[in-house]
Amino acid sequence: MLAIRRRGDPLTKNLISQPLDFGDTLLVGGDWASLGQLWDDRENFVVLTLPAEYQERLPARQRAPIAVGVLVAMIVVMAFELLPNSATALLAALAMVAGGCVKLDAMYRIISWKTVVLIAGMLPLATALTKTGATVLMAKGLVAALGSLGPVAMLAFVFLVTALVGLFISNSQLQY
């Protein structure tokens, strides 16, 4: 128990010594099994809301060996370069869905579609920069300007520029 609300006033101190009164609202925390027991005990408790994550709990533990097997198989295929990494990852994801380790509707809810659209929009830009020779021009300019300082200085410069631009062009605060 984390807090008690009694007649509109929150009580957060000495909760162990507080006797419960009719109409008290309790704020509780715990593992999913304990919260599920409160949910099931309708005679003594009325659970008003459960966290949204409660509905998205992981599937049954009996699927864990399948998930570990798929993970190990993916790592082996990638380590021995039997397939391209992108194909291997896609096949592993499909195997997780087929094995019942991951629910397909949960995957669609978790995917950040804004990020997918952002990456899809950046791919043509990268292709255009490569085909026009702009990337080669930028690389030659960087080597000409900082080449005498060594590769560490060039990497530090790229990192600083990226960090500085990231301060102003951050997608974490965008609200649509």
GROMACS .gro file of N, CA and C in nm:
model
  528
    1MET      N    1   0.085  -0.116   0.000
    1MET     CA    2   0.000   0.000   0.000
    1MET      C    3   0.090   0.123   0.000
    2LEU      N    4   0.061   0.214  -0.093
    2LEU     CA    5   0.145   0.333  -0.108
    2LEU      C    6   0.080   0.457  -0.047
    3ALA      N    7  -0.052   0.462  -0.048
    3ALA     CA    8  -0.122   0.579   0.006
    3ALA      C    9  -0.268   0.544   0.031
    4ILE      N   10  -0.331   0.627   0.114
    4ILE     CA   11  -0.474   0.614   0.142
    4ILE      C   12  -0.538   0.750   0.116
    5ARG      N   13  -0.655   0.748   0.054
    5ARG     CA   14  -0.733   0.873   0.039
    5ARG      C   15  -0.858   0.855   0.125
    6ARG      N   16  -0.868   0.941   0.225
    6ARG     CA   17  -0.981   0.934   0.318
    6ARG      C   18  -1.054   1.068   0.314
    7ARG      N   19  -1.180   1.062   0.271
    7ARG     CA   20  -1.264   1.183   0.262
    7ARG      C   21  -1.195   1.294   0.181
    8GLY      N   22  -1.128   1.256   0.074
    8GLY     CA   23  -1.064   1.353  -0.014
    8GLY      C   24  -0.925   1.395   0.026
    9ASP      N   25  -0.878   1.355   0.144
    9ASP     CA   26  -0.744   1.393   0.190
    9ASP      C   27  -0.649   1.274   0.177
   10PRO      N   28  -0.531   1.297   0.119
   10PRO     CA   29  -0.435   1.187   0.106
   10PRO      C   30  -0.360   1.163   0.237
   11LEU      N   31  -0.341   1.037   0.270
   11LEU     CA   32  -0.259   0.997   0.385
   11LEU      C   33  -0.141   0.917   0.329
   12THR      N   34  -0.020   0.962   0.357
   12THR     CA   35   0.097   0.893   0.303
   12THR      C   36   0.196   0.851   0.411
   13LYS      N   37   0.173   0.892   0.535
   13LYS     CA   38   0.266   0.859   0.644
   13LYS      C   39   0.200   0.764   0.742
   14ASN      N   40   0.279   0.676   0.803
   14ASN     CA   41   0.232   0.581   0.904
   14ASN      C   42   0.114   0.498   0.853
   15LEU      N   43   0.126   0.447   0.735
   15LEU     CA   44   0.016   0.372   0.675
   15LEU      C   45  -0.012   0.241   0.748
   16ILE      N   46   0.091   0.183   0.806
   16ILE     CA   47   0.073   0.056   0.876
   16ILE      C   48  -0.016   0.072   0.998
   17SER      N   49  -0.005   0.185   1.065
   17SER     CA   50  -0.084   0.206   1.186
   17SER      C   51  -0.222   0.266   1.159
   18GLN      N   52  -0.253   0.299   1.035
   18GLN     CA   53  -0.383   0.359   1.002
   18GLN      C   54  -0.488   0.250   0.989
   19PRO      N   55  -0.594   0.255   1.068
   19PRO     CA   56  -0.704   0.160   1.046
   19PRO      C   57  -0.783   0.203   0.922
   20LEU      N   58  -0.828   0.106   0.847
   20LEU     CA   59  -0.905   0.138   0.727
   20LEU      C   60  -1.048   0.174   0.767
   21ASP      N   61  -1.102   0.272   0.697
   21ASP     CA   62  -1.237   0.320   0.723
   21ASP      C   63  -1.321   0.292   0.599
   22PHE      N   64  -1.452   0.287   0.616
   22PHE     CA   65  -1.541   0.264   0.503
   22PHE      C   66  -1.524   0.377   0.402
   23GLY      N   67  -1.506   0.342   0.276
   23GLY     CA   68  -1.492   0.442   0.171
   23GLY      C   69  -1.349   0.485   0.144
   24ASP      N   70  -1.253   0.430   0.215
   24ASP     CA   71  -1.114   0.464   0.188
   24ASP      C   72  -1.074   0.414   0.049
   25THR      N   73  -0.993   0.493  -0.018
   25THR     CA   74  -0.936   0.454  -0.146
   25THR      C   75  -0.788   0.426  -0.124
   26LEU      N   76  -0.745   0.309  -0.168
   26LEU     CA   77  -0.606   0.269  -0.149
   26LEU      C   78  -0.530   0.276  -0.280
   27LEU      N   79  -0.410   0.330  -0.273
   27LEU     CA   80  -0.318   0.324  -0.386
   27LEU      C   81  -0.219   0.214  -0.354
   28VAL      N   82  -0.221   0.109  -0.436
   28VAL     CA   83  -0.136  -0.006  -0.409
   28VAL      C   84  -0.042  -0.029  -0.527
   29GLY      N   85   0.067  -0.094  -0.499
   29GLY     CA   86   0.164  -0.132  -0.601
   29GLY      C   87   0.213  -0.271  -0.571
   30GLY      N   88   0.258  -0.339  -0.673
   30GLY     CA   89   0.308  -0.474  -0.653
   30GLY      C   90   0.330  -0.542  -0.785
   31ASP      N   91   0.360  -0.671  -0.777
   31ASP     CA   92   0.379  -0.746  -0.900
   31ASP      C   93   0.243  -0.778  -0.961
   32TRP      N   94   0.245  -0.826  -1.086
   32TRP     CA   95   0.120  -0.849  -1.157
   32TRP      C   96   0.035  -0.956  -1.090
   33ALA      N   97   0.099  -1.056  -1.032
   33ALA     CA   98   0.022  -1.162  -0.966
   33ALA      C   99  -0.056  -1.107  -0.847
   34SER      N  100   0.007  -1.019  -0.767
   34SER     CA  101  -0.061  -0.961  -0.652
   34SER      C  102  -0.175  -0.870  -0.695
   35LEU      N  103  -0.152  -0.791  -0.799
   35LEU     CA  104  -0.259  -0.704  -0.849
   35LEU      C  105  -0.374  -0.788  -0.904
   36GLY      N  106  -0.341  -0.900  -0.968
   36GLY     CA  107  -0.445  -0.989  -1.019
   36GLY      C  108  -0.527  -1.050  -0.906
   37GLN      N  109  -0.464  -1.078  -0.792
   37GLN     CA  110  -0.539  -1.131  -0.677
   37GLN      C  111  -0.637  -1.027  -0.624
   38LEU      N  112  -0.596  -0.900  -0.619
   38LEU     CA  113  -0.689  -0.795  -0.577
   38LEU      C  114  -0.806  -0.785  -0.675
   39TRP      N  115  -0.776  -0.795  -0.802
   39TRP     CA  116  -0.878  -0.786  -0.905
   39TRP      C  117  -0.979  -0.900  -0.890
   40ASP      N  118  -0.931  -1.018  -0.853
   40ASP     CA  119  -1.018  -1.135  -0.839
   40ASP      C  120  -1.099  -1.134  -0.710
   41ASP      N  121  -1.053  -1.065  -0.606
   41ASP     CA  122  -1.121  -1.062  -0.476
   41ASP      C  123  -1.228  -0.952  -0.475
   42ARG      N  124  -1.337  -0.976  -0.547
   42ARG     CA  125  -1.444  -0.875  -0.562
   42ARG      C  126  -1.523  -0.855  -0.433
   43GLU      N  127  -1.514  -0.949  -0.342
   43GLU     CA  128  -1.591  -0.937  -0.218
   43GLU      C  129  -1.533  -0.831  -0.124
   44ASN      N  130  -1.400  -0.817  -0.124
   44ASN     CA  131  -1.336  -0.724  -0.032
   44ASN      C  132  -1.278  -0.601  -0.099
   45PHE      N  133  -1.255  -0.607  -0.230
   45PHE     CA  134  -1.192  -0.495  -0.299
   45PHE      C  135  -1.268  -0.463  -0.426
   46VAL      N  136  -1.269  -0.336  -0.458
   46VAL     CA  137  -1.318  -0.290  -0.587
   46VAL      C  138  -1.200  -0.223  -0.655
   47VAL      N  139  -1.148  -0.287  -0.757
   47VAL     CA  140  -1.034  -0.232  -0.829
   47VAL      C  141  -1.090  -0.143  -0.939
   48LEU      N  142  -1.063  -0.012  -0.924
   48LEU     CA  143  -1.119   0.083  -1.020
   48LEU      C  144  -1.043   0.081  -1.152
   49THR      N  145  -0.912   0.086  -1.145
   49THR     CA  146  -0.833   0.085  -1.268
   49THR      C  147  -0.707   0.002  -1.247
   50LEU      N  148  -0.667  -0.060  -1.353
   50LEU     CA  149  -0.538  -0.128  -1.357
   50LEU      C  150  -0.452  -0.054  -1.458
   51PRO      N  151  -0.322  -0.056  -1.440
   51PRO     CA  152  -0.236   0.010  -1.539
   51PRO      C  153  -0.259  -0.048  -1.678
   52ALA      N  154  -0.238   0.034  -1.779
   52ALA     CA  155  -0.256  -0.011  -1.918
   52ALA      C  156  -0.163  -0.128  -1.949
   53GLU      N  157  -0.048  -0.132  -1.884
   53GLU     CA  158   0.048  -0.237  -1.909
   53GLU      C  159  -0.003  -0.373  -1.864
   54TYR      N  160  -0.104  -0.376  -1.774
   54TYR     CA  161  -0.155  -0.503  -1.723
   54TYR      C  162  -0.210  -0.588  -1.836
   55GLN      N  163  -0.276  -0.525  -1.933
   55GLN     CA  164  -0.333  -0.598  -2.045
   55GLN      C  165  -0.225  -0.644  -2.142
   56GLU      N  166  -0.108  -0.583  -2.137
   56GLU     CA  167   0.000  -0.616  -2.230
   56GLU      C  168   0.108  -0.700  -2.164
   57ARG      N  169   0.070  -0.774  -2.060
   57ARG     CA  170   0.167  -0.861  -1.996
   57ARG      C  171   0.221  -0.962  -2.095
   58LEU      N  172   0.338  -1.011  -2.064
   58LEU     CA  173   0.400  -1.109  -2.152
   58LEU      C  174   0.317  -1.237  -2.155
   59PRO      N  175   0.321  -1.308  -2.267
   59PRO     CA  176   0.248  -1.435  -2.275
   59PRO      C  177   0.302  -1.534  -2.172
   60ALA      N  178   0.240  -1.648  -2.167
   60ALA     CA  179   0.275  -1.750  -2.068
   60ALA      C  180   0.423  -1.787  -2.073
   61ARG      N  181   0.474  -1.825  -1.960
   61ARG     CA  182   0.617  -1.859  -1.950
   61ARG      C  183   0.654  -1.983  -2.028
   62GLN      N  184   0.557  -2.065  -2.063
   62GLN     CA  185   0.591  -2.186  -2.138
   62GLN      C  186   0.641  -2.154  -2.278
   63ARG      N  187   0.623  -2.030  -2.324
   63ARG     CA  188   0.673  -1.988  -2.455
   63ARG      C  189   0.819  -1.941  -2.448
   64ALA      N  190   0.874  -1.925  -2.330
   64ALA     CA  191   1.011  -1.875  -2.315
   64ALA      C  192   1.114  -1.965  -2.384
   65PRO      N  193   1.107  -2.097  -2.374
   65PRO     CA  194   1.206  -2.179  -2.445
   65PRO      C  195   1.201  -2.160  -2.597
   66ILE      N  196   1.082  -2.139  -2.651
   66ILE     CA  197   1.071  -2.113  -2.795
   66ILE      C  198   1.141  -1.983  -2.829
   67ALA      N  199   1.117  -1.878  -2.748
   67ALA     CA  200   1.178  -1.748  -2.774
   67ALA      C  201   1.330  -1.756  -2.764
   68VAL      N  202   1.380  -1.827  -2.665
   68VAL     CA  203   1.526  -1.841  -2.650
   68VAL      C  204   1.583  -1.921  -2.768
   69GLY      N  205   1.513  -2.024  -2.811
   69GLY     CA  206   1.559  -2.102  -2.926
   69GLY      C  207   1.566  -2.019  -3.053
   70VAL      N  208   1.463  -1.935  -3.075
   70VAL     CA  209   1.463  -1.849  -3.193
   70VAL      C  210   1.579  -1.749  -3.184
   71LEU      N  211   1.601  -1.695  -3.066
   71LEU     CA  212   1.711  -1.600  -3.047
   71LEU      C  213   1.847  -1.665  -3.074
   72VAL      N  214   1.867  -1.784  -3.021
   72VAL     CA  215   1.994  -1.854  -3.042
   72VAL      C  216   2.012  -1.887  -3.191
   73ALA      N  217   1.905  -1.933  -3.256
   73ALA     CA  218   1.914  -1.963  -3.399
   73ALA      C  219   1.947  -1.838  -3.479
   74MET      N  220   1.887  -1.725  -3.443
   74MET     CA  221   1.916  -1.600  -3.513
   74MET      C  222   2.063  -1.562  -3.497
   75ILE      N  223   2.115  -1.574  -3.377
   75ILE     CA  224   2.255  -1.539  -3.352
   75ILE      C  225   2.349  -1.631  -3.429
   76VAL      N  226   2.318  -1.760  -3.434
   76VAL     CA  227   2.404  -1.855  -3.506
   76VAL      C  228   2.404  -1.823  -3.656
   77VAL      N  229   2.284  -1.798  -3.711
   77VAL     CA  230   2.276  -1.767  -3.854
   77VAL      C  231   2.351  -1.638  -3.885
   78MET      N  232   2.340  -1.538  -3.797
   78MET     CA  233   2.412  -1.412  -3.818
   78MET      C  234   2.563  -1.431  -3.802
   79ALA      N  235   2.604  -1.510  -3.704
   79ALA     CA  236   2.747  -1.529  -3.679
   79ALA      C  237   2.815  -1.601  -3.795
   80PHE      N  238   2.748  -1.699  -3.855
   80PHE     CA  239   2.808  -1.773  -3.966
   80PHE      C  240   2.771  -1.713  -4.102
   81GLU      N  241   2.702  -1.600  -4.100
   81GLU     CA  242   2.665  -1.526  -4.222
   81GLU      C  243   2.598  -1.617  -4.324
   82LEU      N  244   2.503  -1.699  -4.278
   82LEU     CA  245   2.431  -1.788  -4.368
   82LEU      C  246   2.328  -1.712  -4.451
   83LEU      N  247   2.273  -1.605  -4.393
   83LEU     CA  248   2.177  -1.518  -4.460
   83LEU      C  249   2.213  -1.373  -4.427
   84PRO      N  250   2.165  -1.277  -4.505
   84PRO     CA  251   2.186  -1.138  -4.466
   84PRO      C  252   2.119  -1.109  -4.331
   85ASN      N  253   2.179  -1.020  -4.253
   85ASN     CA  254   2.128  -0.992  -4.118
   85ASN      C  255   1.983  -0.943  -4.120
   86SER      N  256   1.948  -0.862  -4.217
   86SER     CA  257   1.811  -0.811  -4.222
   86SER      C  258   1.711  -0.925  -4.244
   87ALA      N  259   1.745  -1.018  -4.332
   87ALA     CA  260   1.657  -1.132  -4.357
   87ALA      C  261   1.650  -1.222  -4.234
   88THR      N  262   1.762  -1.240  -4.168
   88THR     CA  263   1.765  -1.323  -4.047
   88THR      C  264   1.677  -1.264  -3.938
   89ALA      N  265   1.688  -1.132  -3.918
   89ALA     CA  266   1.606  -1.067  -3.815
   89ALA      C  267   1.458  -1.077  -3.850
   90LEU      N  268   1.424  -1.060  -3.976
   90LEU     CA  269   1.284  -1.070  -4.018
   90LEU      C  270   1.231  -1.212  -3.997
   91LEU      N  271   1.311  -1.312  -4.033
   91LEU     CA  272   1.269  -1.451  -4.012
   91LEU      C  273   1.254  -1.483  -3.864
   92ALA      N  274   1.343  -1.429  -3.781
   92ALA     CA  275   1.331  -1.451  -3.637
   92ALA      C  276   1.204  -1.387  -3.582
   93ALA      N  277   1.172  -1.268  -3.630
   93ALA     CA  278   1.048  -1.201  -3.586
   93ALA      C  279   0.927  -1.282  -3.627
   94LEU      N  280   0.927  -1.333  -3.749
   94LEU     CA  281   0.815  -1.416  -3.795
   94LEU      C  282   0.805  -1.545  -3.715
   95ALA      N  283   0.920  -1.602  -3.679
   95ALA     CA  284   0.920  -1.724  -3.597
   95ALA      C  285   0.864  -1.696  -3.457
   96MET      N  286   0.894  -1.579  -3.403
   96MET     CA  287   0.839  -1.542  -3.272
   96MET      C  288   0.686  -1.530  -3.279
   97VAL      N  289   0.636  -1.472  -3.386
   97VAL     CA  290   0.491  -1.460  -3.403
   97VAL      C  291   0.429  -1.598  -3.424
   98ALA      N  292   0.490  -1.678  -3.511
   98ALA     CA  293   0.437  -1.811  -3.540
   98ALA      C  294   0.442  -1.901  -3.416
   99GLY      N  295   0.544  -1.885  -3.333
   99GLY     CA  296   0.557  -1.965  -3.212
   99GLY      C  297   0.469  -1.917  -3.097
  100GLY      N  298   0.398  -1.808  -3.117
  100GLY     CA  299   0.309  -1.757  -3.013
  100GLY      C  300   0.380  -1.681  -2.903
  101CYS      N  301   0.506  -1.645  -2.926
  101CYS     CA  302   0.582  -1.572  -2.824
  101CYS      C  303   0.541  -1.425  -2.820
  102VAL      N  304   0.502  -1.371  -2.933
  102VAL     CA  305   0.464  -1.232  -2.944
  102VAL      C  306   0.330  -1.225  -3.017
  103LYS      N  307   0.240  -1.144  -2.965
  103LYS     CA  308   0.112  -1.126  -3.033
  103LYS      C  309   0.126  -1.019  -3.140
  104LEU      N  310   0.069  -1.046  -3.255
  104LEU     CA  311   0.082  -0.956  -3.368
  104LEU      C  312   0.018  -0.820  -3.340
  105ASP      N  313  -0.098  -0.817  -3.276
  105ASP     CA  314  -0.162  -0.689  -3.246
  105ASP      C  315  -0.082  -0.608  -3.146
  106ALA      N  316  -0.014  -0.674  -3.054
  106ALA     CA  317   0.072  -0.602  -2.958
  106ALA      C  318   0.191  -0.540  -3.030
  107MET      N  319   0.243  -0.609  -3.132
  107MET     CA  320   0.355  -0.554  -3.207
  107MET      C  321   0.314  -0.426  -3.279
  108TYR      N  322   0.195  -0.426  -3.337
  108TYR     CA  323   0.148  -0.307  -3.409
  108TYR      C  324   0.129  -0.189  -3.314
  109ARG      N  325   0.087  -0.216  -3.191
  109ARG     CA  326   0.069  -0.107  -3.094
  109ARG      C  327   0.201  -0.051  -3.046
  110ILE      N  328   0.304  -0.136  -3.038
  110ILE     CA  329   0.433  -0.095  -2.984
  110ILE      C  330   0.516  -0.017  -3.086
  111ILE      N  331   0.498  -0.047  -3.214
  111ILE     CA  332   0.580   0.015  -3.318
  111ILE      C  333   0.559   0.166  -3.317
  112SER      N  334   0.667   0.240  -3.319
  112SER     CA  335   0.660   0.386  -3.330
  112SER      C  336   0.651   0.421  -3.478
  113TRP      N  337   0.530   0.443  -3.525
  113TRP     CA  338   0.508   0.468  -3.668
  113TRP      C  339   0.570   0.598  -3.712
  114LYS      N  340   0.582   0.695  -3.622
  114LYS     CA  341   0.649   0.821  -3.657
  114LYS      C  342   0.794   0.795  -3.695
  115THR      N  343   0.860   0.706  -3.621
  115THR     CA  344   1.000   0.673  -3.650
  115THR      C  345   1.011   0.599  -3.783
  116VAL      N  346   0.918   0.507  -3.810
  116VAL     CA  347   0.921   0.433  -3.937
  116VAL      C  348   0.907   0.530  -4.054
  117VAL      N  349   0.813   0.626  -4.042
  117VAL     CA  350   0.794   0.725  -4.149
  117VAL      C  351   0.917   0.813  -4.163
  118LEU      N  352   0.979   0.851  -4.049
  118LEU     CA  353   1.099   0.933  -4.054
  118LEU      C  354   1.212   0.861  -4.127
  119ILE      N  355   1.234   0.735  -4.093
  119ILE     CA  356   1.341   0.657  -4.159
  119ILE      C  357   1.309   0.637  -4.307
  120ALA      N  358   1.183   0.607  -4.337
  120ALA     CA  359   1.144   0.589  -4.478
  120ALA      C  360   1.163   0.718  -4.557
  121GLY      N  361   1.143   0.832  -4.493
  121GLY     CA  362   1.164   0.959  -4.560
  121GLY      C  363   1.311   0.993  -4.577
  122MET      N  364   1.396   0.941  -4.488
  122MET     CA  365   1.538   0.971  -4.496
  122MET      C  366   1.610   0.884  -4.599
  123LEU      N  367   1.557   0.767  -4.629
  123LEU     CA  368   1.623   0.678  -4.725
  123LEU      C  369   1.638   0.741  -4.863
  124PRO      N  370   1.535   0.803  -4.921
  124PRO     CA  371   1.555   0.868  -5.052
  124PRO      C  372   1.656   0.983  -5.044
  125LEU      N  373   1.659   1.054  -4.932
  125LEU     CA  374   1.757   1.161  -4.916
  125LEU      C  375   1.898   1.105  -4.917
  126ALA      N  376   1.920   0.995  -4.847
  126ALA     CA  377   2.053   0.932  -4.845
  126ALA      C  378   2.092   0.882  -4.985
  127THR      N  379   1.997   0.824  -5.054
  127THR     CA  380   2.024   0.778  -5.191
  127THR      C  381   2.059   0.895  -5.282
  128ALA      N  382   1.985   1.005  -5.270
  128ALA     CA  383   2.013   1.122  -5.353
  128ALA      C  384   2.151   1.181  -5.323
  129LEU      N  385   2.186   1.188  -5.192
  129LEU     CA  386   2.318   1.240  -5.156
  129LEU      C  387   2.430   1.152  -5.211
  130THR      N  388   2.409   1.021  -5.212
  130THR     CA  389   2.510   0.930  -5.263
  130THR      C  390   2.522   0.939  -5.415
  131LYS      N  391   2.408   0.940  -5.483
  131LYS     CA  392   2.412   0.941  -5.631
  131LYS      C  393   2.463   1.073  -5.687
  132THR      N  394   2.441   1.182  -5.619
  132THR     CA  395   2.489   1.311  -5.668
  132THR      C  396   2.635   1.335  -5.634
  133GLY      N  397   2.693   1.252  -5.548
  133GLY     CA  398   2.832   1.268  -5.509
  133GLY      C  399   2.852   1.363  -5.392
  134ALA      N  400   2.743   1.405  -5.329
  134ALA     CA  401   2.754   1.498  -5.217
  134ALA      C  402   2.823   1.433  -5.096
  135THR      N  403   2.800   1.305  -5.075
  135THR     CA  404   2.864   1.239  -4.961
  135THR      C  405   3.016   1.230  -4.981
  136VAL      N  406   3.057   1.200  -5.103
  136VAL     CA  407   3.201   1.195  -5.133
  136VAL      C  408   3.263   1.333  -5.115
  137LEU      N  409   3.193   1.435  -5.160
  137LEU     CA  410   3.242   1.573  -5.146
  137LEU      C  411   3.256   1.611  -4.998
  138MET      N  412   3.157   1.574  -4.916
  138MET     CA  413   3.164   1.604  -4.772
  138MET      C  414   3.277   1.527  -4.706
  139ALA      N  415   3.295   1.401  -4.744
  139ALA     CA  416   3.403   1.321  -4.685
  139ALA      C  417   3.540   1.376  -4.722
  140LYS      N  418   3.556   1.415  -4.848
  140LYS     CA  419   3.685   1.472  -4.891
  140LYS      C  420   3.711   1.605  -4.820
  141GLY      N  421   3.607   1.686  -4.802
  141GLY     CA  422   3.622   1.813  -4.730
  141GLY      C  423   3.661   1.791  -4.585
  142LEU      N  424   3.601   1.690  -4.520
  142LEU     CA  425   3.634   1.659  -4.381
  142LEU      C  426   3.778   1.611  -4.368
  143VAL      N  427   3.821   1.526  -4.461
  143VAL     CA  428   3.959   1.475  -4.458
  143VAL      C  429   4.057   1.589  -4.486
  144ALA      N  430   4.022   1.678  -4.579
  144ALA     CA  431   4.111   1.789  -4.610
  144ALA      C  432   4.124   1.884  -4.491
  145ALA      N  433   4.015   1.907  -4.420
  145ALA     CA  434   4.018   2.002  -4.309
  145ALA      C  435   4.079   1.942  -4.183
  146LEU      N  436   4.045   1.816  -4.151
  146LEU     CA  437   4.087   1.757  -4.024
  146LEU      C  438   4.175   1.634  -4.039
  147GLY      N  439   4.211   1.597  -4.162
  147GLY     CA  440   4.288   1.476  -4.185
  147GLY      C  441   4.421   1.473  -4.113
  148SER      N  442   4.485   1.588  -4.102
  148SER     CA  443   4.616   1.590  -4.036
  148SER      C  444   4.606   1.565  -3.886
  149LEU      N  445   4.486   1.583  -3.828
  149LEU     CA  446   4.468   1.560  -3.684
  149LEU      C  447   4.442   1.414  -3.649
  150GLY      N  448   4.411   1.334  -3.749
  150GLY     CA  449   4.391   1.192  -3.726
  150GLY      C  450   4.244   1.153  -3.722
  151PRO      N  451   4.218   1.021  -3.725
  151PRO     CA  452   4.080   0.973  -3.730
  151PRO      C  453   4.000   1.003  -3.603
  152VAL      N  454   4.066   1.006  -3.489
  152VAL     CA  455   3.994   1.034  -3.364
  152VAL      C  456   3.939   1.175  -3.365
  153ALA      N  457   4.017   1.270  -3.415
  153ALA     CA  458   3.970   1.409  -3.423
  153ALA      C  459   3.854   1.421  -3.521
  154MET      N  460   3.862   1.349  -3.632
  154MET     CA  461   3.751   1.354  -3.728
  154MET      C  462   3.624   1.295  -3.668
  155LEU      N  463   3.637   1.183  -3.599
  155LEU     CA  464   3.520   1.123  -3.534
  155LEU      C  465   3.465   1.215  -3.425
  156ALA      N  466   3.553   1.279  -3.350
  156ALA     CA  467   3.507   1.372  -3.247
  156ALA      C  468   3.432   1.489  -3.308
  157PHE      N  469   3.481   1.538  -3.422
  157PHE     CA  470   3.413   1.648  -3.491
  157PHE      C  471   3.275   1.605  -3.540
  158VAL      N  472   3.266   1.487  -3.600
  158VAL     CA  473   3.137   1.436  -3.647
  158VAL      C  474   3.041   1.419  -3.530
  159PHE      N  475   3.093   1.366  -3.418
  159PHE     CA  476   3.010   1.349  -3.299
  159PHE      C  477   2.959   1.483  -3.248
  160LEU      N  478   3.046   1.582  -3.239
  160LEU     CA  479   3.006   1.713  -3.187
  160LEU      C  480   2.903   1.780  -3.278
  161VAL      N  481   2.924   1.772  -3.409
  161VAL     CA  482   2.827   1.830  -3.502
  161VAL      C  483   2.692   1.759  -3.489
  162THR      N  484   2.696   1.627  -3.481
  162THR     CA  485   2.572   1.550  -3.467
  162THR      C  486   2.500   1.583  -3.337
  163ALA      N  487   2.574   1.592  -3.227
  163ALA     CA  488   2.514   1.626  -3.098
  163ALA      C  489   2.456   1.767  -3.100
  164LEU      N  490   2.527   1.860  -3.160
  164LEU     CA  491   2.480   1.998  -3.167
  164LEU      C  492   2.353   2.008  -3.250
  165VAL      N  493   2.351   1.943  -3.365
  165VAL     CA  494   2.231   1.945  -3.450
  165VAL      C  495   2.115   1.873  -3.379
  166GLY      N  496   2.148   1.765  -3.308
  166GLY     CA  497   2.045   1.691  -3.235
  166GLY      C  498   1.978   1.771  -3.126
  167LEU      N  499   2.048   1.870  -3.071
  167LEU     CA  500   1.986   1.956  -2.970
  167LEU      C  501   1.871   2.038  -3.028
  168PHE      N  502   1.885   2.075  -3.154
  168PHE     CA  503   1.783   2.160  -3.215
  168PHE      C  504   1.681   2.084  -3.297
  169ILE      N  505   1.720   1.970  -3.349
  169ILE     CA  506   1.630   1.890  -3.432
  169ILE      C  507   1.607   1.757  -3.362
  170SER      N  508   1.532   1.760  -3.255
  170SER     CA  509   1.505   1.638  -3.180
  170SER      C  510   1.361   1.596  -3.205
  171ASN      N  511   1.339   1.468  -3.234
  171ASN     CA  512   1.203   1.421  -3.257
  171ASN      C  513   1.135   1.376  -3.128
  172SER      N  514   1.204   1.384  -3.014
  172SER     CA  515   1.145   1.335  -2.890
  172SER      C  516   1.039   1.429  -2.835
  173GLN      N  517   1.040   1.554  -2.875
  173GLN     CA  518   0.943   1.650  -2.821
  173GLN      C  519   0.833   1.686  -2.920
  174LEU      N  520   0.832   1.620  -3.037
  174LEU     CA  521   0.731   1.652  -3.137
  174LEU      C  522   0.595   1.597  -3.093
  175GLN      N  523   0.495   1.680  -3.100
  175GLN     CA  524   0.358   1.640  -3.069
  175GLN      C  525   0.271   1.666  -3.189
  176TYR      N  526   0.198   1.567  -3.232
  176TYR     CA  527   0.110   1.583  -3.348
  176TYR      C  528  -0.033   1.590  -3.303
   0.00000   0.00000   0.00000
